Coordinates of C-alpha atoms and ligand atoms in Angstrom, one line a residue:
M1 CA 19.6 -4.4 -15.2
I2 CA 17.6 -7.6 -15.4
V3 CA 19.0 -11.0 -16.5
V4 CA 16.5 -13.7 -17.5
L5 CA 18.1 -17.1 -17.4
K6 CA 17.4 -20.0 -19.7
H7 CA 15.0 -22.7 -18.3
N8 CA 17.7 -25.4 -18.2
H9 CA 20.5 -23.2 -16.7
N10 CA 23.4 -24.9 -15.1
Q11 CA 23.9 -24.2 -11.4
E12 CA 27.6 -24.0 -11.7
Q13 CA 27.5 -21.4 -14.5
L14 CA 24.9 -19.5 -12.5
E15 CA 27.1 -19.3 -9.4
G16 CA 30.0 -18.2 -11.6
L17 CA 27.9 -15.4 -13.1
V18 CA 26.7 -14.3 -9.6
S19 CA 30.1 -14.2 -8.1
W20 CA 31.6 -12.4 -11.1
L21 CA 28.9 -9.7 -10.7
Q22 CA 29.3 -9.5 -7.0
E23 CA 33.0 -8.8 -7.4
K24 CA 32.0 -5.8 -9.5
G25 CA 30.0 -4.5 -6.5
I26 CA 26.6 -5.5 -7.9
A27 CA 24.0 -7.0 -5.5
I28 CA 21.8 -9.8 -6.9
H29 CA 18.1 -10.2 -6.2
T30 CA 17.1 -13.6 -7.4
S31 CA 13.5 -14.3 -8.2
I32 CA 12.5 -17.9 -9.0
G33 CA 9.2 -17.8 -10.8
E34 CA 7.2 -20.7 -12.3
A35 CA 8.4 -19.9 -15.8
N36 CA 11.7 -18.2 -15.4
T37 CA 14.5 -17.4 -13.0
I38 CA 15.3 -13.7 -13.0
L39 CA 18.3 -11.9 -11.6
G40 CA 17.8 -8.3 -10.6
L41 CA 21.1 -6.5 -10.6
V42 CA 21.2 -3.7 -8.1
G43 CA 24.0 -1.2 -8.0
D44 CA 25.9 0.7 -10.6
T45 CA 25.3 -1.4 -13.7
S46 CA 26.4 1.3 -16.0
K47 CA 29.9 -0.2 -16.5
L48 CA 28.6 -3.7 -17.3
D49 CA 28.9 -5.0 -20.8
I50 CA 25.3 -6.0 -21.7
D51 CA 26.4 -7.8 -24.9
L52 CA 28.9 -9.9 -22.9
I53 CA 26.3 -11.0 -20.4
A54 CA 23.7 -11.6 -23.2
A55 CA 26.3 -13.9 -24.9
L56 CA 26.6 -16.2 -21.9
D57 CA 25.2 -19.7 -22.4
I58 CA 22.8 -19.6 -19.5
V59 CA 21.3 -16.2 -20.4
E60 CA 18.0 -15.9 -22.3
D61 CA 17.7 -12.1 -22.2
V62 CA 19.2 -9.0 -20.6
K63 CA 17.4 -5.7 -20.2
R64 CA 18.4 -2.4 -18.8
V65 CA 15.9 -1.1 -16.4
Q66 CA 15.3 2.6 -16.6
E67 CA 13.1 2.9 -13.6
P68 CA 14.9 4.2 -10.5
Y69 CA 13.0 1.9 -8.2
K70 CA 14.2 -1.7 -8.1
N71 CA 12.7 -3.4 -5.0
A72 CA 9.2 -2.2 -5.9
N73 CA 9.6 -3.1 -9.6
R74 CA 7.5 -5.9 -11.0
K75 CA 10.3 -6.7 -13.4
F76 CA 12.4 -7.9 -10.5
H77 CA 9.6 -9.6 -8.8
P78 CA 7.0 -10.9 -11.2
E79 CA 4.7 -12.4 -8.6
D80 CA 2.3 -10.2 -6.6
T81 CA 3.3 -9.5 -3.1
V82 CA 0.9 -10.9 -0.5
I83 CA 1.1 -9.5 3.0
Q84 CA -0.2 -11.5 5.9
V85 CA -1.8 -9.4 8.6
G86 CA -3.3 -11.4 11.5
D87 CA -5.7 -13.9 9.9
T88 CA -6.2 -11.8 6.8
Q89 CA -4.1 -11.3 3.6
I90 CA -3.6 -8.2 1.6
G91 CA -3.1 -8.8 -2.1
G92 CA -3.0 -12.1 -3.9
G93 CA -6.7 -12.1 -5.1
T94 CA -8.3 -11.2 -1.8
L95 CA -10.4 -8.0 -1.2
T96 CA -9.3 -6.2 1.9
I97 CA -11.9 -3.9 3.4
M98 CA -10.4 -1.5 5.9
A99 CA -13.2 0.5 7.6
G100 CA -13.6 2.7 10.6
P101 CA -13.7 6.3 11.7
C102 CA -11.4 9.0 10.4
S103 CA -10.4 9.7 14.0
V104 CA -10.7 7.6 17.1
E105 CA -12.9 9.7 19.4
S106 CA -13.6 7.4 22.3
E107 CA -13.3 3.7 23.2
E108 CA -17.1 3.2 23.0
Q109 CA -17.2 4.9 19.5
V110 CA -14.4 2.8 18.0
V111 CA -15.5 -0.5 19.5
A112 CA -19.1 0.1 18.3
I113 CA -17.9 1.0 14.8
A114 CA -15.5 -2.0 14.7
K115 CA -18.2 -4.4 15.6
A116 CA -20.6 -3.0 13.0
V117 CA -18.0 -3.0 10.1
K118 CA -16.9 -6.5 11.0
A119 CA -20.4 -7.7 10.8
S120 CA -20.7 -6.2 7.3
G121 CA -17.5 -7.9 6.1
A122 CA -14.7 -5.5 6.8
T123 CA -11.3 -7.3 7.4
M124 CA -9.4 -4.5 9.1
L125 CA -10.2 -1.5 11.3
R126 CA -9.0 1.9 10.4
G127 CA -8.9 4.9 12.8
G128 CA -6.5 7.9 13.3
A129 CA -5.0 8.4 16.7
F130 CA -2.5 11.0 15.4
K131 CA -4.2 13.3 12.9
P132 CA -2.6 15.5 10.3
R133 CA -5.0 18.4 10.2
T134 CA -4.7 21.5 8.0
S135 CA -5.6 23.7 10.9
P136 CA -3.7 23.7 14.1
Y137 CA -7.0 24.6 15.9
A138 CA -8.8 21.4 14.6
F139 CA -9.0 18.2 16.6
Q140 CA -5.5 16.7 16.5
G141 CA -6.5 13.2 17.6
L142 CA -6.3 11.4 20.9
G143 CA -2.7 10.3 20.4
E144 CA -1.5 7.4 22.6
K145 CA -5.0 7.0 24.1
G146 CA -6.4 6.6 20.7
L147 CA -4.0 3.7 20.0
E148 CA -5.2 2.1 23.2
Y149 CA -8.8 2.3 22.1
L150 CA -8.0 0.8 18.7
K151 CA -6.3 -2.1 20.5
A152 CA -9.4 -2.5 22.7
A153 CA -11.5 -2.6 19.5
R154 CA -9.1 -5.2 18.1
A155 CA -9.4 -7.3 21.2
E156 CA -13.2 -7.2 21.0
T157 CA -13.5 -8.0 17.3
G158 CA -10.2 -9.6 16.2
L159 CA -9.9 -7.0 13.4
P160 CA -6.3 -6.0 12.7
I161 CA -5.7 -2.2 13.0
V162 CA -4.3 0.3 10.6
T163 CA -3.4 3.7 11.8
E164 CA -1.3 6.7 10.8
L165 CA 2.2 7.4 12.1
M166 CA 3.0 11.1 11.7
D167 CA 6.5 11.3 13.3
V168 CA 9.5 9.1 13.9
T169 CA 9.4 9.8 17.6
Q170 CA 5.9 8.1 17.8
L171 CA 7.3 4.8 16.4
P172 CA 7.8 3.1 19.7
L173 CA 4.1 3.5 20.4
F174 CA 3.3 1.6 17.2
K175 CA 4.8 -1.7 18.2
D176 CA 1.4 -3.3 18.6
V177 CA -0.2 -1.8 15.5
D178 CA -0.8 -4.2 12.6
V179 CA -0.3 -1.9 9.7
I180 CA 1.4 1.5 9.9
Q181 CA -0.1 4.1 7.6
I182 CA 2.0 6.9 6.1
G183 CA -0.4 9.7 5.2
A184 CA -0.5 11.6 1.9
R185 CA 1.1 14.6 3.6
N186 CA 4.1 12.5 4.7
M187 CA 4.6 10.5 1.5
Q188 CA 7.9 12.2 0.9
N189 CA 9.0 12.5 4.6
F190 CA 12.1 10.5 3.8
D191 CA 13.3 10.2 7.4
L192 CA 9.9 8.7 8.3
L193 CA 10.1 6.3 5.4
K194 CA 13.6 5.2 6.4
A195 CA 12.4 4.6 10.0
V196 CA 9.5 2.4 8.9
G197 CA 11.9 0.6 6.5
H198 CA 14.0 -0.5 9.5
Q199 CA 11.2 -2.2 11.4
D200 CA 9.1 -5.1 10.2
K201 CA 5.4 -4.1 10.4
P202 CA 3.6 -3.7 7.1
V203 CA 3.5 -0.1 5.9
M204 CA 0.7 1.4 3.8
I205 CA 1.8 4.5 1.9
K206 CA -0.9 6.9 0.8
R207 CA -0.3 8.8 -2.4
G208 CA 0.8 12.4 -2.0
M209 CA -1.7 14.9 -3.3
S210 CA 0.5 15.8 -6.2
A211 CA 2.7 12.8 -6.4
S212 CA 3.4 11.0 -9.7
Y213 CA 3.4 7.2 -9.9
E214 CA 7.2 7.2 -10.0
E215 CA 7.5 9.5 -6.9
W216 CA 5.1 7.3 -5.0
L217 CA 6.9 4.2 -6.0
M218 CA 10.2 5.8 -4.9
S219 CA 8.6 6.3 -1.5
A220 CA 7.9 2.6 -1.4
E221 CA 11.5 2.0 -2.5
Y222 CA 12.7 4.0 0.5
V223 CA 10.9 1.6 2.9
M224 CA 12.0 -1.5 0.9
A225 CA 15.6 -0.3 0.7
G226 CA 15.7 -0.4 4.5
G227 CA 14.8 -4.1 4.4
N228 CA 11.0 -4.0 4.9
E229 CA 9.3 -5.5 1.8
K230 CA 5.8 -5.3 3.3
V231 CA 4.6 -2.2 1.6
I232 CA 1.1 -1.4 0.4
L233 CA 0.1 1.5 -1.8
C234 CA -3.1 3.5 -1.3
E235 CA -4.6 5.8 -3.9
R236 CA -6.6 8.5 -2.2
G237 CA -7.2 11.0 -4.9
I238 CA -4.9 13.8 -6.2
R239 CA -5.3 17.5 -6.3
T240 CA -6.6 18.8 -9.7
F241 CA -8.3 21.9 -10.9
E242 CA -11.7 20.4 -10.0
S243 CA -13.0 21.7 -6.7
Y244 CA -16.4 20.0 -6.6
T245 CA -14.8 16.9 -5.1
R246 CA -12.2 17.0 -2.3
N247 CA -9.7 15.4 -4.6
T248 CA -9.9 13.6 -8.0
L249 CA -9.7 9.8 -7.7
D250 CA -7.2 8.4 -10.1
L251 CA -8.6 5.0 -11.0
A252 CA -6.0 4.6 -13.8
A253 CA -3.4 4.3 -10.9
I254 CA -4.7 0.7 -10.3
P255 CA -3.9 -0.9 -13.7
V256 CA -0.8 1.3 -14.1
L257 CA 0.6 0.3 -10.7
R258 CA -0.4 -3.3 -11.3
K259 CA 1.9 -3.2 -14.3
L260 CA 4.8 -1.3 -12.7
T261 CA 4.8 -3.0 -9.2
H262 CA 4.1 -6.2 -7.4
L263 CA 2.9 -4.4 -4.3
P264 CA -0.8 -4.5 -3.2
I265 CA -3.0 -1.5 -4.2
I266 CA -5.7 -0.2 -1.9
V267 CA -8.1 2.6 -2.8
D268 CA -9.6 5.2 -0.4
P269 CA -12.7 6.6 -2.0
S270 CA -13.6 8.6 1.2
H271 CA -10.7 11.1 1.1
A272 CA -10.9 11.2 -2.7
A273 CA -14.6 12.2 -2.8
G274 CA -15.0 14.2 0.4
K275 CA -18.8 13.4 0.1
Y276 CA -20.4 10.4 1.5
W277 CA -22.7 9.8 -1.5
L278 CA -19.7 9.5 -3.8
V279 CA -18.1 6.7 -1.8
E280 CA -20.2 3.9 -3.2
P281 CA -19.7 4.5 -6.9
L282 CA -16.0 5.2 -6.5
A283 CA -15.5 2.1 -4.3
M284 CA -17.3 0.0 -6.9
G285 CA -15.1 1.6 -9.6
A286 CA -12.0 0.7 -7.6
V287 CA -13.0 -3.0 -7.4
A288 CA -13.9 -3.0 -11.1
T289 CA -10.5 -1.7 -12.0
G290 CA -8.7 -4.4 -9.9
A291 CA -7.9 -2.9 -6.5
D292 CA -6.8 -5.3 -3.8
G293 CA -8.9 -3.5 -1.3
L294 CA -10.5 -0.4 0.0
Q295 CA -10.2 2.0 2.9
I296 CA -13.5 3.5 3.8
E297 CA -14.5 6.0 6.6
V298 CA -17.4 4.8 8.7
H299 CA -18.8 6.9 11.6
N300 CA -21.8 6.1 13.8
D301 CA -22.8 9.8 13.9
P302 CA -21.2 11.6 10.9
A303 CA -23.0 14.9 11.7
H304 CA -21.0 15.1 15.0
A305 CA -17.8 13.5 13.9
L306 CA -14.6 15.4 15.0
C307 CA -13.1 14.9 11.6
D308 CA -14.3 14.1 8.1
G309 CA -18.0 13.6 8.9
P310 CA -19.2 14.7 5.4
Q311 CA -17.4 11.8 3.7
S312 CA -18.2 9.2 6.4
L313 CA -20.8 6.5 5.8
K314 CA -23.1 5.4 8.6
P315 CA -22.8 1.7 9.4
E316 CA -26.2 1.1 7.9
A317 CA -24.9 2.5 4.5
F318 CA -21.6 0.7 4.8
D319 CA -23.3 -2.6 5.2
P320 CA -24.9 -3.0 1.8
L321 CA -21.9 -1.4 0.2
A322 CA -19.4 -3.9 1.7
R323 CA -21.7 -6.7 0.5
K324 CA -21.8 -5.3 -3.1
L325 CA -18.0 -4.8 -3.1
L326 CA -17.5 -8.4 -2.1
A327 CA -20.0 -9.7 -4.6
L328 CA -18.4 -7.6 -7.4
H329 CA -15.0 -8.8 -6.4
S330 CA -16.0 -12.5 -6.5
W331 CA -17.9 -12.0 -9.8
M332 CA -14.7 -10.5 -11.3
K333 CA -12.7 -13.5 -10.2
G334 CA -15.0 -15.7 -12.2
P335 CA -16.4 -19.1 -11.5
E336 CA -13.0 -20.5 -10.7
G337 CA -12.2 -17.7 -8.2
Ligands
LIG401 C1 -6.6 9.4 6.8 O1 -6.6 8.3 6.2 O2 -7.2 9.7 7.9 C2 -5.9 10.5 6.1 C3 -5.6 11.6 6.8 O3 -5.7 10.3 4.8 P1 -4.8 11.0 3.8 O4 -3.4 11.0 4.3 O5 -4.9 10.2 2.5 O6 -5.3 12.4 3.6
LIG402 MN1 -10.2 11.3 7.3

């Protein structure tokens, strides 16, 4: 339930209302915006008399919230969430470009790619150390060593790193990682979501292959319910009847999520497309529909990549794309932006 207060509400009456609700076991999430103060009532509100609250002097409006997610809900938190990562921000009008190889293959490889993507305008380095592969016989990632190589690339370039956590037991190794990625296959691994909710690094949750918006937001809610509000959502394509592309990129997710949640929205055109030549049009489409950023796979030698070569851009193809994305983004912000 959401209670919108009148502009000129009296502090004493507000405190009276808050303690009355708290006595009923309701937790209050207060959001002070420019225009309104909003109380988010979390807990079992089913027994509250909505008409009684609406009749209070300080109350402008009361609404029952149907959505099961509260912390991730824009209704409770009208302003966009902006997440500070190193010197860069995710959300709040910036365009975050995360780029790098699917998998970390060696220190030289990841350092060279990091330098190249940084020079083109990338703001974060991606790279998998622990890889969720469909086949147990495929390259599974370098594990802990891969994390060390990512950190070496960060030390060389200053780019913050985003990398996938596959299992709760790996969490102690992720202390130095800047953003923890939860992969599509783990979007509903609730124990993993709870674990990252109890630590304070930002968490990027990729959309499950067949997850609805609500299921995806409930995964964000798991993390936030644990106390970690630094959650980023990443659309990476969903599975449909179409088999030409690896997945089907759902660009509608961007404006829909923008309406439903205050969390930043990143788009991964690489895993959506599965083909390198589709990455550019899909990435441009993502910026045009309002994404806060992109996650793009870049490999120095895609033909010999240990994972996802066919969808990886060479640094020389990534460079003009990154520039176009930044130009489109600043054009969309208008002359004031
Ligand atoms: C990845 O980013 O390397 C990855 C495995 O992505 P997803 O979880 O979206 O398949
Ligand atoms: Mn990949």
